Amino acid sequence: MINKKMYELGAKRSEIRELFEYGLRRKAEIGAENVFDFSLGNPSVPAPDSVTEGLQKLVSEVSPETLHAYTSAAGDVTVRAAIADYINKNEGTDYGAESLYMTMGAAAALTASLTALVGEGEEVIVLAPYFPEYKVFIERTGAIVREVPSDNLTFQPDIDAIKATLNEKTAAIIINSPNNPTGTVITEESVIALAEALKDAEDRYSKPIYIIADEPYRELVYGGVKVPFLPKYYRDTVVCYSYSKSLSLPGERIGYVLVPPTVSDSGSVYLAIAGAGRALGFVCAPSMLQRLIPFCLGDTSDISVYDRNRRLLLEELTSYGFTLVKPDGAFYLFMKTPCPSAKEFAEVAKKFELLLVPSDSFGCGGYVRISYCVTTEQIERALPAFKRLAEEYGLGRGK
Ligand code: PLP
């Protein structure tokens, strides 16, 4: 007998993928330049030179037996030490290699952390709108997803609603800043209030309640905004990091889990994450990609392109009469739909060859996500279509 839950996950493509596949078909029908695909978070800016140069150096200087060999399950110790040094330099911490566990991107970091920290029947809080895969990752552990809507004007966490949701079954809360799909960066003020609420709940229920900080967009921030480093504010924080977005390497699968020594019983938490990685069959993160990271620490792809796209879209779409949340990070815009049904709006947008993701996928209604990690030229070509879409709904007077 096949596992019904797994069958359903395999048989039912995510709505985002579905839209992307539709875009491919449509491009074949009417030409790629006539379809404006804003569906996927696939970085369009090439990886920085340090990636290509690092890979060339590795291939020419490291023997294949080493380069392609298994590393230790937690990852190569020199790589982990280099990453720890980099974090220490930025955050004034004192971490060592033993606090890092290398993974295949943030997805594997999240599944390993959730498997390690969350038990069957426990609850994990996610702040809506949220990355849809959280639900899949959490439910696989047998835990229950507790959705808490964020403030609907700022998309900052609603601390009172979180307090009302915390209970003796709460095992963890996932915090994603900068956020997919809103681009919001959680402010220091919100982080302090959240930390206080969680600490109170830990004391009340006499058990750790973990923050799982999902941070693949940490470096993708604009206008000098700072992303608070959560372990500094709340001791029971593990960080799931990925190089997918910062180095434009999403298909290569490299990231890590950081278990700071300040986490309660951090040694056991680390070993549980290693055990989860083992049970999930991760073996080790890709060896060559691990070894690449020390060449690229502190580097990012040219994010000025995303910033330019963000400003262009914000300015133009606002002038057409749309309402948008100004994002400080990631490469997504969350646009309010002028009708109650986001799905209906996204269907109408398709008439203008605009592929926008309805917010229902992210656990809230009334918005669409626009992924602007595309070329600026695509945005410029798409603007007349957005304008016609606004006119279809009688918004503003257009430009
Ligand atoms: N978390 C969030 C919020 C994301 O948006 C993504 C990918 O889009 C991931 C995790 C997964 O990232 P990775 O490619 O590193 O597994």
PDB file of N, CA, C and O in Angstrom, residues 166-204:
ATOM      1  N   LEU A 166      -0.141  30.546  22.133  1.00  0.00           N
ATOM      2  CA  LEU A 166       0.853  29.737  22.861  1.00  0.00           C
ATOM      3  C   LEU A 166       0.142  28.894  23.922  1.00  0.00           C
ATOM      4  O   LEU A 166      -0.741  29.392  24.620  1.00  0.00           O
ATOM      5  N   ASN A 167       0.513  27.638  24.028  1.00  0.00           N
ATOM      6  CA  ASN A 167      -0.063  26.784  25.074  1.00  0.00           C
ATOM      7  C   ASN A 167       0.924  25.668  25.401  1.00  0.00           C
ATOM      8  O   ASN A 167       2.028  25.637  24.832  1.00  0.00           O
ATOM      9  N   GLU A 168       0.533  24.761  26.273  1.00  0.00           N
ATOM     10  CA  GLU A 168       1.504  23.743  26.731  1.00  0.00           C
ATOM     11  C   GLU A 168       1.944  22.801  25.608  1.00  0.00           C
ATOM     12  O   GLU A 168       2.943  22.098  25.741  1.00  0.00           O
ATOM     13  N   LYS A 169       1.210  22.820  24.494  1.00  0.00           N
ATOM     14  CA  LYS A 169       1.591  21.927  23.389  1.00  0.00           C
ATOM     15  C   LYS A 169       2.509  22.622  22.367  1.00  0.00           C
ATOM     16  O   LYS A 169       2.993  21.993  21.437  1.00  0.00           O
ATOM     17  N   THR A 170       2.715  23.945  22.542  1.00  0.00           N
ATOM     18  CA  THR A 170       3.528  24.663  21.552  1.00  0.00           C
ATOM     19  C   THR A 170       4.989  24.201  21.648  1.00  0.00           C
ATOM     20  O   THR A 170       5.599  24.286  22.717  1.00  0.00           O
ATOM     21  N   ALA A 171       5.516  23.725  20.526  1.00  0.00           N
ATOM     22  CA  ALA A 171       6.914  23.286  20.519  1.00  0.00           C
ATOM     23  C   ALA A 171       7.807  24.345  19.881  1.00  0.00           C
ATOM     24  O   ALA A 171       8.973  24.485  20.266  1.00  0.00           O
ATOM     25  N   ALA A 172       7.282  25.065  18.879  1.00  0.00           N
ATOM     26  CA  ALA A 172       8.152  25.989  18.139  1.00  0.00           C
ATOM     27  C   ALA A 172       7.312  27.009  17.388  1.00  0.00           C
ATOM     28  O   ALA A 172       6.100  26.829  17.197  1.00  0.00           O
ATOM     29  N   ILE A 173       7.995  28.070  16.974  1.00  0.00           N
ATOM     30  CA  ILE A 173       7.384  29.068  16.087  1.00  0.00           C
ATOM     31  C   ILE A 173       8.386  29.334  14.966  1.00  0.00           C
ATOM     32  O   ILE A 173       9.588  29.437  15.232  1.00  0.00           O
ATOM     33  N   ILE A 174       7.897  29.359  13.745  1.00  0.00           N
ATOM     34  CA  ILE A 174       8.802  29.649  12.625  1.00  0.00           C
ATOM     35  C   ILE A 174       8.733  31.145  12.320  1.00  0.00           C
ATOM     36  O   ILE A 174       7.640  31.704  12.158  1.00  0.00           O
ATOM     37  N   ILE A 175       9.890  31.772  12.281  1.00  0.00           N
ATOM     38  CA  ILE A 175       9.974  33.200  11.966  1.00  0.00           C
ATOM     39  C   ILE A 175      10.768  33.352  10.676  1.00  0.00           C
ATOM     40  O   ILE A 175      11.898  32.863  10.579  1.00  0.00           O
ATOM     41  N   ASN A 176      10.175  34.016   9.702  1.00  0.00           N
ATOM     42  CA  ASN A 176      10.824  34.164   8.396  1.00  0.00           C
ATOM     43  C   ASN A 176      10.954  35.649   8.079  1.00  0.00           C
ATOM     44  O   ASN A 176       9.992  36.306   7.726  1.00  0.00           O
ATOM     45  N   SER A 177      12.176  36.151   8.231  1.00  0.00           N
ATOM     46  CA  SER A 177      12.424  37.580   8.004  1.00  0.00           C
ATOM     47  C   SER A 177      13.793  37.725   7.334  1.00  0.00           C
ATOM     48  O   SER A 177      14.764  37.175   7.863  1.00  0.00           O
ATOM     49  N   PRO A 178      13.874  38.438   6.206  1.00  0.00           N
ATOM     50  CA  PRO A 178      12.818  38.995   5.373  1.00  0.00           C
ATOM     51  C   PRO A 178      11.857  37.898   4.901  1.00  0.00           C
ATOM     52  O   PRO A 178      12.265  36.768   4.697  1.00  0.00           O
ATOM     53  N   ASN A 179      10.613  38.323   4.732  1.00  0.00           N
ATOM     54  CA  ASN A 179       9.539  37.347   4.569  1.00  0.00           C
ATOM     55  C   ASN A 179       9.202  37.042   3.106  1.00  0.00           C
ATOM     56  O   ASN A 179       9.170  37.928   2.261  1.00  0.00           O
ATOM     57  N   ASN A 180       8.948  35.791   2.865  1.00  0.00           N
ATOM     58  CA  ASN A 180       8.295  35.346   1.646  1.00  0.00           C
ATOM     59  C   ASN A 180       6.870  35.013   2.089  1.00  0.00           C
ATOM     60  O   ASN A 180       6.711  34.147   2.942  1.00  0.00           O
ATOM     61  N   PRO A 181       5.829  35.683   1.653  1.00  0.00           N
ATOM     62  CA  PRO A 181       5.680  36.454   0.428  1.00  0.00           C
ATOM     63  C   PRO A 181       5.625  37.984   0.559  1.00  0.00           C
ATOM     64  O   PRO A 181       5.421  38.635  -0.454  1.00  0.00           O
ATOM     65  N   THR A 182       5.788  38.560   1.759  1.00  0.00           N
ATOM     66  CA  THR A 182       5.499  40.008   1.854  1.00  0.00           C
ATOM     67  C   THR A 182       6.737  40.890   1.691  1.00  0.00           C
ATOM     68  O   THR A 182       6.608  42.088   1.463  1.00  0.00           O
ATOM     69  N   GLY A 183       7.936  40.336   1.898  1.00  0.00           N
ATOM     70  CA  GLY A 183       9.158  41.138   1.861  1.00  0.00           C
ATOM     71  C   GLY A 183       9.395  41.893   3.158  1.00  0.00           C
ATOM     72  O   GLY A 183      10.383  42.620   3.290  1.00  0.00           O
ATOM     73  N   THR A 184       8.523  41.700   4.144  1.00  0.00           N
ATOM     74  CA  THR A 184       8.653  42.426   5.420  1.00  0.00           C
ATOM     75  C   THR A 184       9.866  41.938   6.214  1.00  0.00           C
ATOM     76  O   THR A 184      10.125  40.734   6.292  1.00  0.00           O
ATOM     77  N   VAL A 185      10.572  42.900   6.815  1.00  0.00           N
ATOM     78  CA  VAL A 185      11.634  42.562   7.764  1.00  0.00           C
ATOM     79  C   VAL A 185      11.075  42.837   9.152  1.00  0.00           C
ATOM     80  O   VAL A 185      10.537  43.918   9.411  1.00  0.00           O
ATOM     81  N   ILE A 186      11.175  41.857  10.027  1.00  0.00           N
ATOM     82  CA  ILE A 186      10.625  42.048  11.379  1.00  0.00           C
ATOM     83  C   ILE A 186      11.488  43.069  12.128  1.00  0.00           C
ATOM     84  O   ILE A 186      12.722  42.951  12.138  1.00  0.00           O
ATOM     85  N   THR A 187      10.828  44.045  12.717  1.00  0.00           N
ATOM     86  CA  THR A 187      11.563  45.114  13.399  1.00  0.00           C
ATOM     87  C   THR A 187      12.137  44.612  14.718  1.00  0.00           C
ATOM     88  O   THR A 187      11.649  43.623  15.291  1.00  0.00           O
ATOM     89  N   GLU A 188      13.131  45.356  15.224  1.00  0.00           N
ATOM     90  CA  GLU A 188      13.729  44.981  16.507  1.00  0.00           C
ATOM     91  C   GLU A 188      12.665  45.039  17.612  1.00  0.00           C
ATOM     92  O   GLU A 188      12.620  44.182  18.493  1.00  0.00           O
ATOM     93  N   GLU A 189      11.802  46.030  17.513  1.00  0.00           N
ATOM     94  CA  GLU A 189      10.738  46.187  18.521  1.00  0.00           C
ATOM     95  C   GLU A 189       9.838  44.923  18.555  1.00  0.00           C
ATOM     96  O   GLU A 189       9.539  44.399  19.629  1.00  0.00           O
ATOM     97  N   SER A 190       9.467  44.441  17.380  1.00  0.00           N
ATOM     98  CA  SER A 190       8.636  43.221  17.328  1.00  0.00           C
ATOM     99  C   SER A 190       9.398  42.024  17.874  1.00  0.00           C
ATOM    100  O   SER A 190       8.826  41.174  18.565  1.00  0.00           O
ATOM    101  N   VAL A 191      10.700  41.960  17.556  1.00  0.00           N
ATOM    102  CA  VAL A 191      11.497  40.813  18.014  1.00  0.00           C
ATOM    103  C   VAL A 191      11.573  40.803  19.540  1.00  0.00           C
ATOM    104  O   VAL A 191      11.421  39.753  20.179  1.00  0.00           O
ATOM    105  N   ILE A 192      11.759  41.988  20.116  1.00  0.00           N
ATOM    106  CA  ILE A 192      11.859  42.072  21.584  1.00  0.00           C
ATOM    107  C   ILE A 192      10.532  41.629  22.218  1.00  0.00           C
ATOM    108  O   ILE A 192      10.513  40.829  23.162  1.00  0.00           O
ATOM    109  N   ALA A 193       9.429  42.106  21.659  1.00  0.00           N
ATOM    110  CA  ALA A 193       8.112  41.748  22.210  1.00  0.00           C
ATOM    111  C   ALA A 193       7.849  40.252  22.044  1.00  0.00           C
ATOM    112  O   ALA A 193       7.327  39.585  22.950  1.00  0.00           O
ATOM    113  N   LEU A 194       8.241  39.713  20.901  1.00  0.00           N
ATOM    114  CA  LEU A 194       8.058  38.281  20.647  1.00  0.00           C
ATOM    115  C   LEU A 194       8.886  37.459  21.638  1.00  0.00           C
ATOM    116  O   LEU A 194       8.398  36.480  22.223  1.00  0.00           O
ATOM    117  N   ALA A 195      10.138  37.870  21.825  1.00  0.00           N
ATOM    118  CA  ALA A 195      11.024  37.141  22.737  1.00  0.00           C
ATOM    119  C   ALA A 195      10.439  37.124  24.143  1.00  0.00           C
ATOM    120  O   ALA A 195      10.466  36.097  24.832  1.00  0.00           O
ATOM    121  N   GLU A 196       9.883  38.249  24.568  1.00  0.00           N
ATOM    122  CA  GLU A 196       9.289  38.330  25.906  1.00  0.00           C
ATOM    123  C   GLU A 196       8.104  37.376  26.038  1.00  0.00           C
ATOM    124  O   GLU A 196       7.976  36.648  27.018  1.00  0.00           O
ATOM    125  N   ALA A 197       7.261  37.380  25.002  1.00  0.00           N
ATOM    126  CA  ALA A 197       6.077  36.515  25.025  1.00  0.00           C
ATOM    127  C   ALA A 197       6.492  35.040  25.090  1.00  0.00           C
ATOM    128  O   ALA A 197       5.901  34.230  25.836  1.00  0.00           O
ATOM    129  N   LEU A 198       7.529  34.687  24.336  1.00  0.00           N
ATOM    130  CA  LEU A 198       7.962  33.284  24.310  1.00  0.00           C
ATOM    131  C   LEU A 198       8.615  32.890  25.633  1.00  0.00           C
ATOM    132  O   LEU A 198       8.416  31.780  26.139  1.00  0.00           O
ATOM    133  N   LYS A 199       9.401  33.812  26.177  1.00  0.00           N
ATOM    134  CA  LYS A 199      10.079  33.532  27.452  1.00  0.00           C
ATOM    135  C   LYS A 199       9.025  33.291  28.548  1.00  0.00           C
ATOM    136  O   LYS A 199       9.150  32.354  29.345  1.00  0.00           O
ATOM    137  N   ASP A 200       8.004  34.144  28.567  1.00  0.00           N
ATOM    138  CA  ASP A 200       6.917  33.966  29.550  1.00  0.00           C
ATOM    139  C   ASP A 200       6.279  32.590  29.393  1.00  0.00           C
ATOM    140  O   ASP A 200       6.012  31.904  30.381  1.00  0.00           O
ATOM    141  N   ALA A 201       6.041  32.194  28.143  1.00  0.00           N
ATOM    142  CA  ALA A 201       5.400  30.900  27.900  1.00  0.00           C
ATOM    143  C   ALA A 201       6.332  29.757  28.314  1.00  0.00           C
ATOM    144  O   ALA A 201       5.881  28.751  28.886  1.00  0.00           O
ATOM    145  N   GLU A 202       7.628  29.920  28.064  1.00  0.00           N
ATOM    146  CA  GLU A 202       8.582  28.873  28.493  1.00  0.00           C
ATOM    147  C   GLU A 202       8.520  28.705  30.009  1.00  0.00           C
ATOM    148  O   GLU A 202       8.497  27.585  30.520  1.00  0.00           O
ATOM    149  N   ASP A 203       8.481  29.842  30.720  1.00  0.00           N
ATOM    150  CA  ASP A 203       8.441  29.779  32.194  1.00  0.00           C
ATOM    151  C   ASP A 203       7.124  29.148  32.659  1.00  0.00           C
ATOM    152  O   ASP A 203       7.113  28.311  33.550  1.00  0.00           O
ATOM    153  N   ARG A 204       6.048  29.562  31.994  1.00  0.00           N
ATOM    154  CA  ARG A 204       4.724  29.067  32.393  1.00  0.00           C
ATOM    155  C   ARG A 204       4.619  27.554  32.196  1.00  0.00           C
ATOM    156  O   ARG A 204       4.094  26.839  33.037  1.00  0.00           O
TER     157      ARG A 204
END
